PDB file of C-alpha atoms in Angstrom:
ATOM      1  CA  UNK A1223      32.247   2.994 -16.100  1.00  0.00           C
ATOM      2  CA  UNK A1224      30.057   1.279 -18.352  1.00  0.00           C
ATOM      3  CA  UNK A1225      27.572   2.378 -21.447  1.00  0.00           C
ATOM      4  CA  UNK A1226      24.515   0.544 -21.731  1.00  0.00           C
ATOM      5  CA  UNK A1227      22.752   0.708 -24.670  1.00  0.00           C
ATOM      6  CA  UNK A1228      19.468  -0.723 -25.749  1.00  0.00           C
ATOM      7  CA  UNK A1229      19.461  -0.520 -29.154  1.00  0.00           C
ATOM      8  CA  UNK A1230      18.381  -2.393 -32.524  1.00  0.00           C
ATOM      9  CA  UNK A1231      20.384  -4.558 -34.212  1.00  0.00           C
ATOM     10  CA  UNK A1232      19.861  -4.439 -38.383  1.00  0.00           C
ATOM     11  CA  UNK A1233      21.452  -6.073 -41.407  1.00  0.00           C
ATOM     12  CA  UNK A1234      21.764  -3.348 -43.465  1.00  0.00           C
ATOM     13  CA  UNK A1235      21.031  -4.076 -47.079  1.00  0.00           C
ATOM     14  CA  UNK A1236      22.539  -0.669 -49.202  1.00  0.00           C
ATOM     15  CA  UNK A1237      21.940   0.219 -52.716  1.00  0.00           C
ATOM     16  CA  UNK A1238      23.982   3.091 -54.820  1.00  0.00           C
ATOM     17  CA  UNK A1239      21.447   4.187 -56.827  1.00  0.00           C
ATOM     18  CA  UNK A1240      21.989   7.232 -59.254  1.00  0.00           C
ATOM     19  CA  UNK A1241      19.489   9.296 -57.344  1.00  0.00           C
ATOM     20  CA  UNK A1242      16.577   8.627 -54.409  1.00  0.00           C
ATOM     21  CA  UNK A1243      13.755   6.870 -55.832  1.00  0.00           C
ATOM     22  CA  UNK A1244      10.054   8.939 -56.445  1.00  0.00           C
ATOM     23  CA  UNK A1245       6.898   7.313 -56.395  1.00  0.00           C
ATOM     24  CA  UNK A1246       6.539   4.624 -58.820  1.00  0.00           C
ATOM     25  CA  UNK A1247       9.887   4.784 -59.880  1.00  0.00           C
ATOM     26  CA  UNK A1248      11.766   1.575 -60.677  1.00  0.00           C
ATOM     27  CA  UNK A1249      15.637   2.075 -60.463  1.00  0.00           C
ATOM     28  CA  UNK A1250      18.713  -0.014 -61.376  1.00  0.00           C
ATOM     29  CA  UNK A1251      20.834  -0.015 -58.452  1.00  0.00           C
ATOM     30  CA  UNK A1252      24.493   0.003 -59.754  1.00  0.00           C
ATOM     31  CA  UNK A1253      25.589  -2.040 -56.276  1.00  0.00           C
ATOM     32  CA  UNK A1254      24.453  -3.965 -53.052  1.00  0.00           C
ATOM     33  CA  UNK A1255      26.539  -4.103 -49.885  1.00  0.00           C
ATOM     34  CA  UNK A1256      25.188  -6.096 -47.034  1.00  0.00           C
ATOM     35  CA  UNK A1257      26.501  -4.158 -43.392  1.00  0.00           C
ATOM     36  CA  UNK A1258      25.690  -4.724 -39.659  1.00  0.00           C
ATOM     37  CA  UNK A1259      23.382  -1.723 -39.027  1.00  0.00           C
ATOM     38  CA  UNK A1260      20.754  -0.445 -36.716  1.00  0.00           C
ATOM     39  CA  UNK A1261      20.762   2.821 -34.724  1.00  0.00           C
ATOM     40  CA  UNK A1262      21.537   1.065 -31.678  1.00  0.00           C
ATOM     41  CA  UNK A1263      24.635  -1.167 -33.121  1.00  0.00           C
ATOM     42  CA  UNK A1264      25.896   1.776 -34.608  1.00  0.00           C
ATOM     43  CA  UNK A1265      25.989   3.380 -31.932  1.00  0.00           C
ATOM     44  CA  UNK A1266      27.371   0.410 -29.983  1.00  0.00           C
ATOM     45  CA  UNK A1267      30.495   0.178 -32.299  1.00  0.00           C
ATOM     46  CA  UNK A1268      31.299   3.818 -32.552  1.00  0.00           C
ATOM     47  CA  UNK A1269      31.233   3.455 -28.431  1.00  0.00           C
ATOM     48  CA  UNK A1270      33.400   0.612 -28.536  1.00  0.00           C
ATOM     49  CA  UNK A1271      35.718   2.073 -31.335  1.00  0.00           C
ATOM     50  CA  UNK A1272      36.261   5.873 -29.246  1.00  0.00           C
ATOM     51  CA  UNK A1273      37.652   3.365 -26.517  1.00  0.00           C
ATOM     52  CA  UNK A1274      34.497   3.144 -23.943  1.00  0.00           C
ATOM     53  CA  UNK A1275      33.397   0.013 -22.230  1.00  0.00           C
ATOM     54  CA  UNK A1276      29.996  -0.699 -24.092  1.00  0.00           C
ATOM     55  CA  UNK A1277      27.153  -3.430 -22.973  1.00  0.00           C
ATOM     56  CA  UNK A1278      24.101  -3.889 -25.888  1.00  0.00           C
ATOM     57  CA  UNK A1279      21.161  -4.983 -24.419  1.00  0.00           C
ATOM     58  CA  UNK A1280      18.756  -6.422 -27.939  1.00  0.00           C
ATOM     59  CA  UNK A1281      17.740  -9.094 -29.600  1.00  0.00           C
ATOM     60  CA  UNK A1282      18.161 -10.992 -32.760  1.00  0.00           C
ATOM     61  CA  UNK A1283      16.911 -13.993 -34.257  1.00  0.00           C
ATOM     62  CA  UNK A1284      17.644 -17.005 -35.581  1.00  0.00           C
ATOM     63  CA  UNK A1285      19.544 -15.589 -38.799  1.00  0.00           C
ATOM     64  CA  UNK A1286      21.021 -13.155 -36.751  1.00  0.00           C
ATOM     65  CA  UNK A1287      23.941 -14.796 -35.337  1.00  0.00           C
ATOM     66  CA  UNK A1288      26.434 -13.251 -37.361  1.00  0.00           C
ATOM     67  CA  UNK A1289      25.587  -9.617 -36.049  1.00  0.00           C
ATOM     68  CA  UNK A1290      25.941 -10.903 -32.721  1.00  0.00           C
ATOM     69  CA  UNK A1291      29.447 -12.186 -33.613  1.00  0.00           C
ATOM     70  CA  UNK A1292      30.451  -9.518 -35.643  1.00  0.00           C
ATOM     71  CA  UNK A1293      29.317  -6.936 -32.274  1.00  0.00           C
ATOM     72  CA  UNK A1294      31.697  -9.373 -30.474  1.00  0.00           C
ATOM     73  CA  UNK A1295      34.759  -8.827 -32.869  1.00  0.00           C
ATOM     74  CA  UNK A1296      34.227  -4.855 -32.641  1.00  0.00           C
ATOM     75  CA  UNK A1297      34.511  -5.111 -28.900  1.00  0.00           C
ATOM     76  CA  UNK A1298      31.202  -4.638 -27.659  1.00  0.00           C
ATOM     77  CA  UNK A1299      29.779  -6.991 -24.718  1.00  0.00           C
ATOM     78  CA  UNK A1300      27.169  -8.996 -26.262  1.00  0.00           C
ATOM     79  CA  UNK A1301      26.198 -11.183 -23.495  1.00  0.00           C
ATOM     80  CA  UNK A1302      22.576  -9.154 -22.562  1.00  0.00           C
ATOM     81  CA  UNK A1303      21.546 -10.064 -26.387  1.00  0.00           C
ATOM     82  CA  UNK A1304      18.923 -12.455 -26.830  1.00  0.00           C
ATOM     83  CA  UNK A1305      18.068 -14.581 -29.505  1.00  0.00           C
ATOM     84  CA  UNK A1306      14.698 -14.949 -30.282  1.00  0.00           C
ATOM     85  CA  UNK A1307      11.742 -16.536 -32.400  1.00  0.00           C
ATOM     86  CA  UNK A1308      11.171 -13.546 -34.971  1.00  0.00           C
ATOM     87  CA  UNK A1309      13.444 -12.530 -37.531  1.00  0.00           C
ATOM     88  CA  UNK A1310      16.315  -9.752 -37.239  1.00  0.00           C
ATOM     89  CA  UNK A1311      15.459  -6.287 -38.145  1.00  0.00           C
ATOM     90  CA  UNK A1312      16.824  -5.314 -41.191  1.00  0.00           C
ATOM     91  CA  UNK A1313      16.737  -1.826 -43.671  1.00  0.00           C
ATOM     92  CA  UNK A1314      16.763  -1.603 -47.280  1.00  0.00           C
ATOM     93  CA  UNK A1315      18.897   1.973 -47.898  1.00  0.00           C
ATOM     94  CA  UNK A1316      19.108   3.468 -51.303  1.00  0.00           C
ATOM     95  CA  UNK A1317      22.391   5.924 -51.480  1.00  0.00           C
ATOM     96  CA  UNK A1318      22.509   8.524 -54.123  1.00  0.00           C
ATOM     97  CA  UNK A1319      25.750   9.876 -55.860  1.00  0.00           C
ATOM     98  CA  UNK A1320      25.642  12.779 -53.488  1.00  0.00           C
ATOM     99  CA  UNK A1321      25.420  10.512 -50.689  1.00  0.00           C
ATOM    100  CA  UNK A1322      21.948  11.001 -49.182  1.00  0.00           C
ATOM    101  CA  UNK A1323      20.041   7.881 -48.624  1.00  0.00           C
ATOM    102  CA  UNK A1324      16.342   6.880 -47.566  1.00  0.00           C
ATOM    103  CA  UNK A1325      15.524   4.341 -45.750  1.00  0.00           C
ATOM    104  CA  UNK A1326      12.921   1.413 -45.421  1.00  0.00           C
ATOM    105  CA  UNK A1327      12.924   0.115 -41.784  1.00  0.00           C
ATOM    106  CA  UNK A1328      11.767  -3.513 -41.001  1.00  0.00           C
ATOM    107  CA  UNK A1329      11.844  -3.798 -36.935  1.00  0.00           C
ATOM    108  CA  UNK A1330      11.476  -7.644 -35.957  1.00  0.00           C
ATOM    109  CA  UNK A1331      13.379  -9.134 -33.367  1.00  0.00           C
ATOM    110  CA  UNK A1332      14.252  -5.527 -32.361  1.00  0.00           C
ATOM    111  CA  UNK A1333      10.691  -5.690 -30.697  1.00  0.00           C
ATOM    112  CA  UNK A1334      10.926  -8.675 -29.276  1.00  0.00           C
ATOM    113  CA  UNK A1335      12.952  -7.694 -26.315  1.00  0.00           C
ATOM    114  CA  UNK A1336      11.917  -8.921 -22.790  1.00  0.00           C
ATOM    115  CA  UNK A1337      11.252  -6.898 -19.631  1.00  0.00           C
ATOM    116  CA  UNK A1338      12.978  -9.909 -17.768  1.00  0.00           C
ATOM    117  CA  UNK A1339      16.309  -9.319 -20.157  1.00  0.00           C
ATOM    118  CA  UNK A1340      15.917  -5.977 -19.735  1.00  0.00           C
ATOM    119  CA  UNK A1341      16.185  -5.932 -16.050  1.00  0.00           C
ATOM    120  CA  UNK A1342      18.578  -8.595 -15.711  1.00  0.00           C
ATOM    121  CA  UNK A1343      21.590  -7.239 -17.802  1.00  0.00           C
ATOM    122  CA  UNK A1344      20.681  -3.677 -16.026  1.00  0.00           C
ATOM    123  CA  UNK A1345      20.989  -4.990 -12.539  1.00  0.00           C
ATOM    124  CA  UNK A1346      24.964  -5.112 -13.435  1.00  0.00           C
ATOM    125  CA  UNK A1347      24.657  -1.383 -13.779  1.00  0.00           C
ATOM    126  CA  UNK A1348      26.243   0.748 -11.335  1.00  0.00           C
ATOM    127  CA  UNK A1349      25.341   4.299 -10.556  1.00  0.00           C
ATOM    128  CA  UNK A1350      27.128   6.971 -12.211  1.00  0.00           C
ATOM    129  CA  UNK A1351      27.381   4.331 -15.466  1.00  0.00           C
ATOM    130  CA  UNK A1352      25.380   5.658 -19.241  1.00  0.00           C
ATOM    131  CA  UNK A1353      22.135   4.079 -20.439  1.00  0.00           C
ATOM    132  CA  UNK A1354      21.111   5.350 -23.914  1.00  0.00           C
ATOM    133  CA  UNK A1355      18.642   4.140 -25.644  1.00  0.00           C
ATOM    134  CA  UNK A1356      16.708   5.312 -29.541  1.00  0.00           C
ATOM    135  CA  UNK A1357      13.608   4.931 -30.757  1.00  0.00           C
ATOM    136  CA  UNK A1358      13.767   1.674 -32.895  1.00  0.00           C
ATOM    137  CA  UNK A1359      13.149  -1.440 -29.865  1.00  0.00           C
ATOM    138  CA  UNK A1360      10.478  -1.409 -27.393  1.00  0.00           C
ATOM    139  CA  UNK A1361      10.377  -0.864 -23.401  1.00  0.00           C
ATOM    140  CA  UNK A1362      12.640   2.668 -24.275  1.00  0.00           C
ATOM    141  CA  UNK A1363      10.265   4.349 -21.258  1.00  0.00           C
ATOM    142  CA  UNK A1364      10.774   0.988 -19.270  1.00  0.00           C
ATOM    143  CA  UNK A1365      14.549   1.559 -19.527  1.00  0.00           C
ATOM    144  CA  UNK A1366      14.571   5.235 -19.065  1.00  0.00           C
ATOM    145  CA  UNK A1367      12.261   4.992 -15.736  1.00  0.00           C
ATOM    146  CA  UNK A1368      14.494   2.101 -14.441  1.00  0.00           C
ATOM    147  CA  UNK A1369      18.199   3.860 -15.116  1.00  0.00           C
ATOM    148  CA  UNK A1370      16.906   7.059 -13.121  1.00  0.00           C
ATOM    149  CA  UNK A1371      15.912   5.172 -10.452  1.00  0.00           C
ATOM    150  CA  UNK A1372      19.383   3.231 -10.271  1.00  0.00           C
ATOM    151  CA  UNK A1373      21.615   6.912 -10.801  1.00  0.00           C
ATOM    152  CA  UNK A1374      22.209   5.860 -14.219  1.00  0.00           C
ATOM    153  CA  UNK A1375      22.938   8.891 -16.640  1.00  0.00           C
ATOM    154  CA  UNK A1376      20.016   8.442 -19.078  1.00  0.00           C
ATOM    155  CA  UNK A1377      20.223   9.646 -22.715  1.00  0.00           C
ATOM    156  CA  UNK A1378      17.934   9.378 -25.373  1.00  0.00           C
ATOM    157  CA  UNK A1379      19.194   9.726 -29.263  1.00  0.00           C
ATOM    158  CA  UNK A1380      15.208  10.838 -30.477  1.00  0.00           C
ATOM    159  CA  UNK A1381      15.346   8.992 -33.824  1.00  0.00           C
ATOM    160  CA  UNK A1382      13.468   7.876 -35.661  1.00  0.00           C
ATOM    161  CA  UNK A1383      11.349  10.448 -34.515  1.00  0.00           C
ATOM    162  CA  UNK A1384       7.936  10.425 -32.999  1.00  0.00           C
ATOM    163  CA  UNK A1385       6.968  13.481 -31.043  1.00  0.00           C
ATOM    164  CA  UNK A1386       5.389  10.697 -28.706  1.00  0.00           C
ATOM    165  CA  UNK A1387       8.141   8.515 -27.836  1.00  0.00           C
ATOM    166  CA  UNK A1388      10.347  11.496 -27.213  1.00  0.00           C
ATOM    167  CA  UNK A1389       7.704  12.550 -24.475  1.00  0.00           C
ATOM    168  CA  UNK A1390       7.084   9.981 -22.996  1.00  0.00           C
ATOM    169  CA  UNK A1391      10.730   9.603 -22.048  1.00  0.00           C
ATOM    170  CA  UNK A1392      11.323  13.552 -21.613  1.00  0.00           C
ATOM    171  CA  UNK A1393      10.613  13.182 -17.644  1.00  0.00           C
ATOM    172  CA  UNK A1394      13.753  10.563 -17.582  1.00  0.00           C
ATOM    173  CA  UNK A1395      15.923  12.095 -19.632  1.00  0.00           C
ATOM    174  CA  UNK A1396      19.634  13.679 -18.880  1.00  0.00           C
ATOM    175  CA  UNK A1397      20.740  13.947 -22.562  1.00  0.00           C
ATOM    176  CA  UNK A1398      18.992  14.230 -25.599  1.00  0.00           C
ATOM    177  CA  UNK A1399      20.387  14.637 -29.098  1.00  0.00           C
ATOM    178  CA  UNK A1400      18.460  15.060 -31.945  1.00  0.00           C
ATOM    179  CA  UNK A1401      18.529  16.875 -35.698  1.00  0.00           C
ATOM    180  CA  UNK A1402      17.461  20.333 -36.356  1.00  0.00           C
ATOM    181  CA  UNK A1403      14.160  19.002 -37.975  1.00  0.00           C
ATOM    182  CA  UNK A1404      13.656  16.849 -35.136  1.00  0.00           C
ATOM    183  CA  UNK A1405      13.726  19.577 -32.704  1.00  0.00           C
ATOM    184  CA  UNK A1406      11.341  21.709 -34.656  1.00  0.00           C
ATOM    185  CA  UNK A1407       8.859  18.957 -34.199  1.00  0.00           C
ATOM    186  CA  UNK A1408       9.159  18.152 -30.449  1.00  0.00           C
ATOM    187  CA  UNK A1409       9.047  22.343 -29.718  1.00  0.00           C
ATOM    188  CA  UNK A1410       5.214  22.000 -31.871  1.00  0.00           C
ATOM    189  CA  UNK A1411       4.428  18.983 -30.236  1.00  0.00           C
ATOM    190  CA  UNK A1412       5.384  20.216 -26.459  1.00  0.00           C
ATOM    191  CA  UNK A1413       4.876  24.253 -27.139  1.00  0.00           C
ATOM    192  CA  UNK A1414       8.761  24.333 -25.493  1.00  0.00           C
ATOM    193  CA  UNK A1415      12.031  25.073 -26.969  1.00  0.00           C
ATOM    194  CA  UNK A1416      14.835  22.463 -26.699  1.00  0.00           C
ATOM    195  CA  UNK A1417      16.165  25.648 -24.774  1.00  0.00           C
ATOM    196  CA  UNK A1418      13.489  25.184 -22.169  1.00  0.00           C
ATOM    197  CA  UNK A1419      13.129  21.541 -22.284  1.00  0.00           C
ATOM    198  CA  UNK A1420      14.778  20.747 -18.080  1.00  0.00           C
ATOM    199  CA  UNK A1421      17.172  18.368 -19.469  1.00  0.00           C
ATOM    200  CA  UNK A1422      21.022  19.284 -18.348  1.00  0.00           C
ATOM    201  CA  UNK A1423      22.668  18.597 -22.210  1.00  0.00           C
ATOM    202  CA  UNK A1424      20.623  18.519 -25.156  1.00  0.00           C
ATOM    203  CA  UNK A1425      22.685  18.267 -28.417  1.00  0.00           C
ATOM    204  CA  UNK A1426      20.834  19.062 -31.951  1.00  0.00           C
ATOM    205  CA  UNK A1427      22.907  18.012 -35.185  1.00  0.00           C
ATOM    206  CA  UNK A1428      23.191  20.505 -37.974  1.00  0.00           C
ATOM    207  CA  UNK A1429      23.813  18.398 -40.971  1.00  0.00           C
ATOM    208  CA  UNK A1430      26.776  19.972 -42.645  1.00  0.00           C
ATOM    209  CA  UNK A1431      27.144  22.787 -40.541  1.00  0.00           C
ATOM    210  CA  UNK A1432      27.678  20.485 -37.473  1.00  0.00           C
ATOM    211  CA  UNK A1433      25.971  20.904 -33.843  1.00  0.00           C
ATOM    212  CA  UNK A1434      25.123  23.450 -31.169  1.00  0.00           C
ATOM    213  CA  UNK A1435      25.336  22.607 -27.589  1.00  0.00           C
ATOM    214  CA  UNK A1436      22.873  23.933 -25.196  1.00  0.00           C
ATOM    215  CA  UNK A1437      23.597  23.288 -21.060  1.00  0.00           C
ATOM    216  CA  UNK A1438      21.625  25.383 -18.581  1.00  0.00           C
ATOM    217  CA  UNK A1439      20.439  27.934 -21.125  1.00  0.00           C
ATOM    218  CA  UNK A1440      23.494  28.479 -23.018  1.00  0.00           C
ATOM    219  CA  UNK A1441      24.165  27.283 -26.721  1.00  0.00           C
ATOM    220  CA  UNK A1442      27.950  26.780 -27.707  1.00  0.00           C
ATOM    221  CA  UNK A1443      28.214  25.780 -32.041  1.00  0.00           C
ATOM    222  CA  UNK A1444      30.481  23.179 -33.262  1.00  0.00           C
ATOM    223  CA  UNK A1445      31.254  23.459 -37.010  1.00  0.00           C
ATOM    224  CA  UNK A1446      31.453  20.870 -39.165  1.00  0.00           C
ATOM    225  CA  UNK A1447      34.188  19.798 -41.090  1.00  0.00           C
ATOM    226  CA  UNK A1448      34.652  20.113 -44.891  1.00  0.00           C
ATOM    227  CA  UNK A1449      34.973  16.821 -46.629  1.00  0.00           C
ATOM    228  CA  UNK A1450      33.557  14.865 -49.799  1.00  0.00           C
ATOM    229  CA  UNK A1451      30.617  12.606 -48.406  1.00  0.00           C
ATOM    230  CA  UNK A1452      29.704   9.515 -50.386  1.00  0.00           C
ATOM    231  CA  UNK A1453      27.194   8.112 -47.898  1.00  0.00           C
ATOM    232  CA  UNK A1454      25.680   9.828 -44.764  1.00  0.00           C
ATOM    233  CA  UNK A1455      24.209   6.438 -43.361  1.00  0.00           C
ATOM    234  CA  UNK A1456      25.470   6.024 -39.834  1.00  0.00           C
ATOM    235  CA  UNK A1457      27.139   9.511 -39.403  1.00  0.00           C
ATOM    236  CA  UNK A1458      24.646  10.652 -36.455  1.00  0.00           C
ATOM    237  CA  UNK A1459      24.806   7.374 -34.653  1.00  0.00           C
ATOM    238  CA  UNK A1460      28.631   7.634 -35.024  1.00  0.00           C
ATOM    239  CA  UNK A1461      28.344  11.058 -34.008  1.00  0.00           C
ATOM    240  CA  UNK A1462      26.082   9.982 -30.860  1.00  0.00           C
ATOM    241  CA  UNK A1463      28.678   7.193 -30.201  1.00  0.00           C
ATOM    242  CA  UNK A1464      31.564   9.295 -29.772  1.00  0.00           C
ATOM    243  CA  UNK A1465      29.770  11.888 -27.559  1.00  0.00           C
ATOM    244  CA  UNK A1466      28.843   8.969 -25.248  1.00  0.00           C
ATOM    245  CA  UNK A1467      31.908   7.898 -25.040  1.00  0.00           C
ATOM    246  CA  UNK A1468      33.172  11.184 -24.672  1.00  0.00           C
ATOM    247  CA  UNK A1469      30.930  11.576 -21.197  1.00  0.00           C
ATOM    248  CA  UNK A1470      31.899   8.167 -20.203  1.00  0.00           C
ATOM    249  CA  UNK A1471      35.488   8.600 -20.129  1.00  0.00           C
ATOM    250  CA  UNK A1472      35.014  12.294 -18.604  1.00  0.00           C
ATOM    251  CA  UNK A1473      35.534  14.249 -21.056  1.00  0.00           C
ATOM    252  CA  UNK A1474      34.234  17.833 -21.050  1.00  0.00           C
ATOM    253  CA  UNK A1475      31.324  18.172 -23.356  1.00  0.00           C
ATOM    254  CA  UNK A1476      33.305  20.176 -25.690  1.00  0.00           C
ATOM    255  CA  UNK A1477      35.733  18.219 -26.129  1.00  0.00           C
ATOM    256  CA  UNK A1478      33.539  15.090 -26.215  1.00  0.00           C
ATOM    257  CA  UNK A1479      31.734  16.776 -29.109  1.00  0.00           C
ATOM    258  CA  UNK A1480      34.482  18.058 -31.024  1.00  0.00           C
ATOM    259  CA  UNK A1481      36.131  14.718 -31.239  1.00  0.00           C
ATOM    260  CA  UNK A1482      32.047  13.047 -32.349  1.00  0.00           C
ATOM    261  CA  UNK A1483      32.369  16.074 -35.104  1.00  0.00           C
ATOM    262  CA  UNK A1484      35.387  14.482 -36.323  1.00  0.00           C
ATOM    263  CA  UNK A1485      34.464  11.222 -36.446  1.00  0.00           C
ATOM    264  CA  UNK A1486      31.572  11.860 -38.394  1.00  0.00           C
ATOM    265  CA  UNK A1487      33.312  13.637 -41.022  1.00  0.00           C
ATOM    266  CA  UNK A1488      35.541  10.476 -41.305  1.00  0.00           C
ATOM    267  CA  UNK A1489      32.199   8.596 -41.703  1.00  0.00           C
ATOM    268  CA  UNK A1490      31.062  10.130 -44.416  1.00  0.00           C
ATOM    269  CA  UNK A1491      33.735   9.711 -46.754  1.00  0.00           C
ATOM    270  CA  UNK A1492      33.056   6.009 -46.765  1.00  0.00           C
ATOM    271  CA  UNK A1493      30.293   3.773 -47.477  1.00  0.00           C
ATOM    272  CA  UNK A1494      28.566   1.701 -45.058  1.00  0.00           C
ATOM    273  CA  UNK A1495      27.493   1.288 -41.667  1.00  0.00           C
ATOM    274  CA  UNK A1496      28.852  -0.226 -38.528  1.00  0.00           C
ATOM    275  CA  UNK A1497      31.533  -1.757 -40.475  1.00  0.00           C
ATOM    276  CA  UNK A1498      33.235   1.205 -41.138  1.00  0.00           C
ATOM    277  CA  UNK A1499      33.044   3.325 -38.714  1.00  0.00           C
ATOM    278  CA  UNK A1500      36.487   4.803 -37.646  1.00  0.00           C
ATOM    279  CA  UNK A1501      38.570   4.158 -34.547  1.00  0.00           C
ATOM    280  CA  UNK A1502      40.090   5.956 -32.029  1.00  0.00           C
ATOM    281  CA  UNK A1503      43.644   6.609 -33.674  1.00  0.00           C
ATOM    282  CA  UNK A1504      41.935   7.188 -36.983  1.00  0.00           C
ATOM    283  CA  UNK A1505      39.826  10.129 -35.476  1.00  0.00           C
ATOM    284  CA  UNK A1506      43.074  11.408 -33.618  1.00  0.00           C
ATOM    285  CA  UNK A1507      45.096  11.414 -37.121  1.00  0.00           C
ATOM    286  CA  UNK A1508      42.547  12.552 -39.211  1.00  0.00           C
ATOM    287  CA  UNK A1509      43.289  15.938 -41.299  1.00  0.00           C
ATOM    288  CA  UNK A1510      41.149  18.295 -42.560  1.00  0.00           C
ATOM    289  CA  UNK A1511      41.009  21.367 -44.754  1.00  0.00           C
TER     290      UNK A1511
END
């Protein structure tokens, strides 16, 4: 089977920084690393890296050949990824010594992305194939409406969040991950639970203590591993990756989610993005304490 993933496409521009910036604050960063980034790539390469068969459906423009390329090289299908006349996305991330970062977002081509493309890489789809999709391009309701209709398995990864989008794509939806804070929001926003919420898997992400698991009313938790993070940029959409790929491949959920656990952990021990996120036999060899 087949993931398809509309997703954004970023250079990632990341600063160590000796702690998050406040208001007004001016700050010497101490060094600059230039990754391919974006929730959807990400996502894409972690995919491609846990062994699945991914197609990226996004744009990028004219100086944003080289993310395109680099996609190629990780083993994603890049063919349903348009260039186009505005520029790529991009985020400016400052990473403290304890490894938590903020980010400033700039979405441009990853915008830009035509109901035309859209429909003509997903007419390749075949039923019983993965469509995920997050909430940094547009036509993410488009998508969702159009994969259930084809018997696509449609999952939504509900960041960055906005109570809205997540709604609006609820009816759609499958699978949903999303963080602990993230989940707070959408139960004030719809007056439901994630418990109550008639979507067959929902995931939320626990930070450091890992993720819980709810399917049909029943929660299962997943601890985290222990390890020394320098840089949590990435780890969720590495997490999310895995999972997917996980599903695709026919995994049980658990097992699918166990394995995303562990490939997050590896994430976060090393700094960057898609770049560095680890591969199947690293995952597999990986020891903890």
């Amino acid at each position: 089977m087949t993931i398809w993933n509309l997703g954004s496409i970023n250079a990632d521009m990341i600063y160590d920084v000796p702690h998050l910036p406040g208001p007004g604050e001016t700050l010497s960063a101490s060094r600059l690393d230039r990754f391919l980034g974006g929730k959807g790539a990400n996502t894409s390469v972690a995919s491609a890296r846990a062994g699945a068969r991914i197609a990226h459906i996004g744009a990028v423009g004219f100086d944003g050949r080289w993310a395109r390329d680099r996609l190629t090289e990780y083993g994603v299908d890049t063919r349903y990824i348009a260039q186009v006349d505005v520029q790529t996305g991009h985020a400016i991330i400052a990473v403290d010594a304890q490894g938590e970062n903020n980010i400033i977002l700039f979405q441009g081509s990853n915008h830009a992305i035509s109901q035309d493309q859209l429909g003509q890489a997903l007419s390749s789809a075949s039923q019983g194939d993965l469509l995920v999709t997050q909430n940094e391009t547009n036509l993410q309701v488009e998508a969702a409406k159009m994969g259930r209709e084809m018997g696509l398995t449609v999952c939504y990864a509900a960041a960055p969040f906005q109570a809205e989008s997540v709604q609006a794509v609820l009816p759609y939806l499958d699978f949903l991950i999303l963080n602990a804070v993230e989940a707070e929001q959408l139960h004030e926003a719809t007056g439901q639970p994630v418990t109550d919420l008639q979507i067959e898997h929902v995931i939320v992400t626990l930070g450091a203590e890992g993720a819980r698991y709810y399917h049909r009313g029943e929660a299962l938790d997943f601890p985290a591993h222990k390890v020394q993070a320098v840089d949590t940029t990435g780890a969720g959409d590495t997490f999310t990756g895995y999972v997917l790929a996980g599903m695709d491949r026919g995994m049980p959920m658990a097992q699918a989610i166990s394995q995303a656990n562990r490939a997050a952990a590896l994430m976060v021990t090393r700094h960057g993005t898609a770049d560095v996120i680890p591969d199947l036999k690293e995952v597999r060899e990986a020891r903890f304490d």
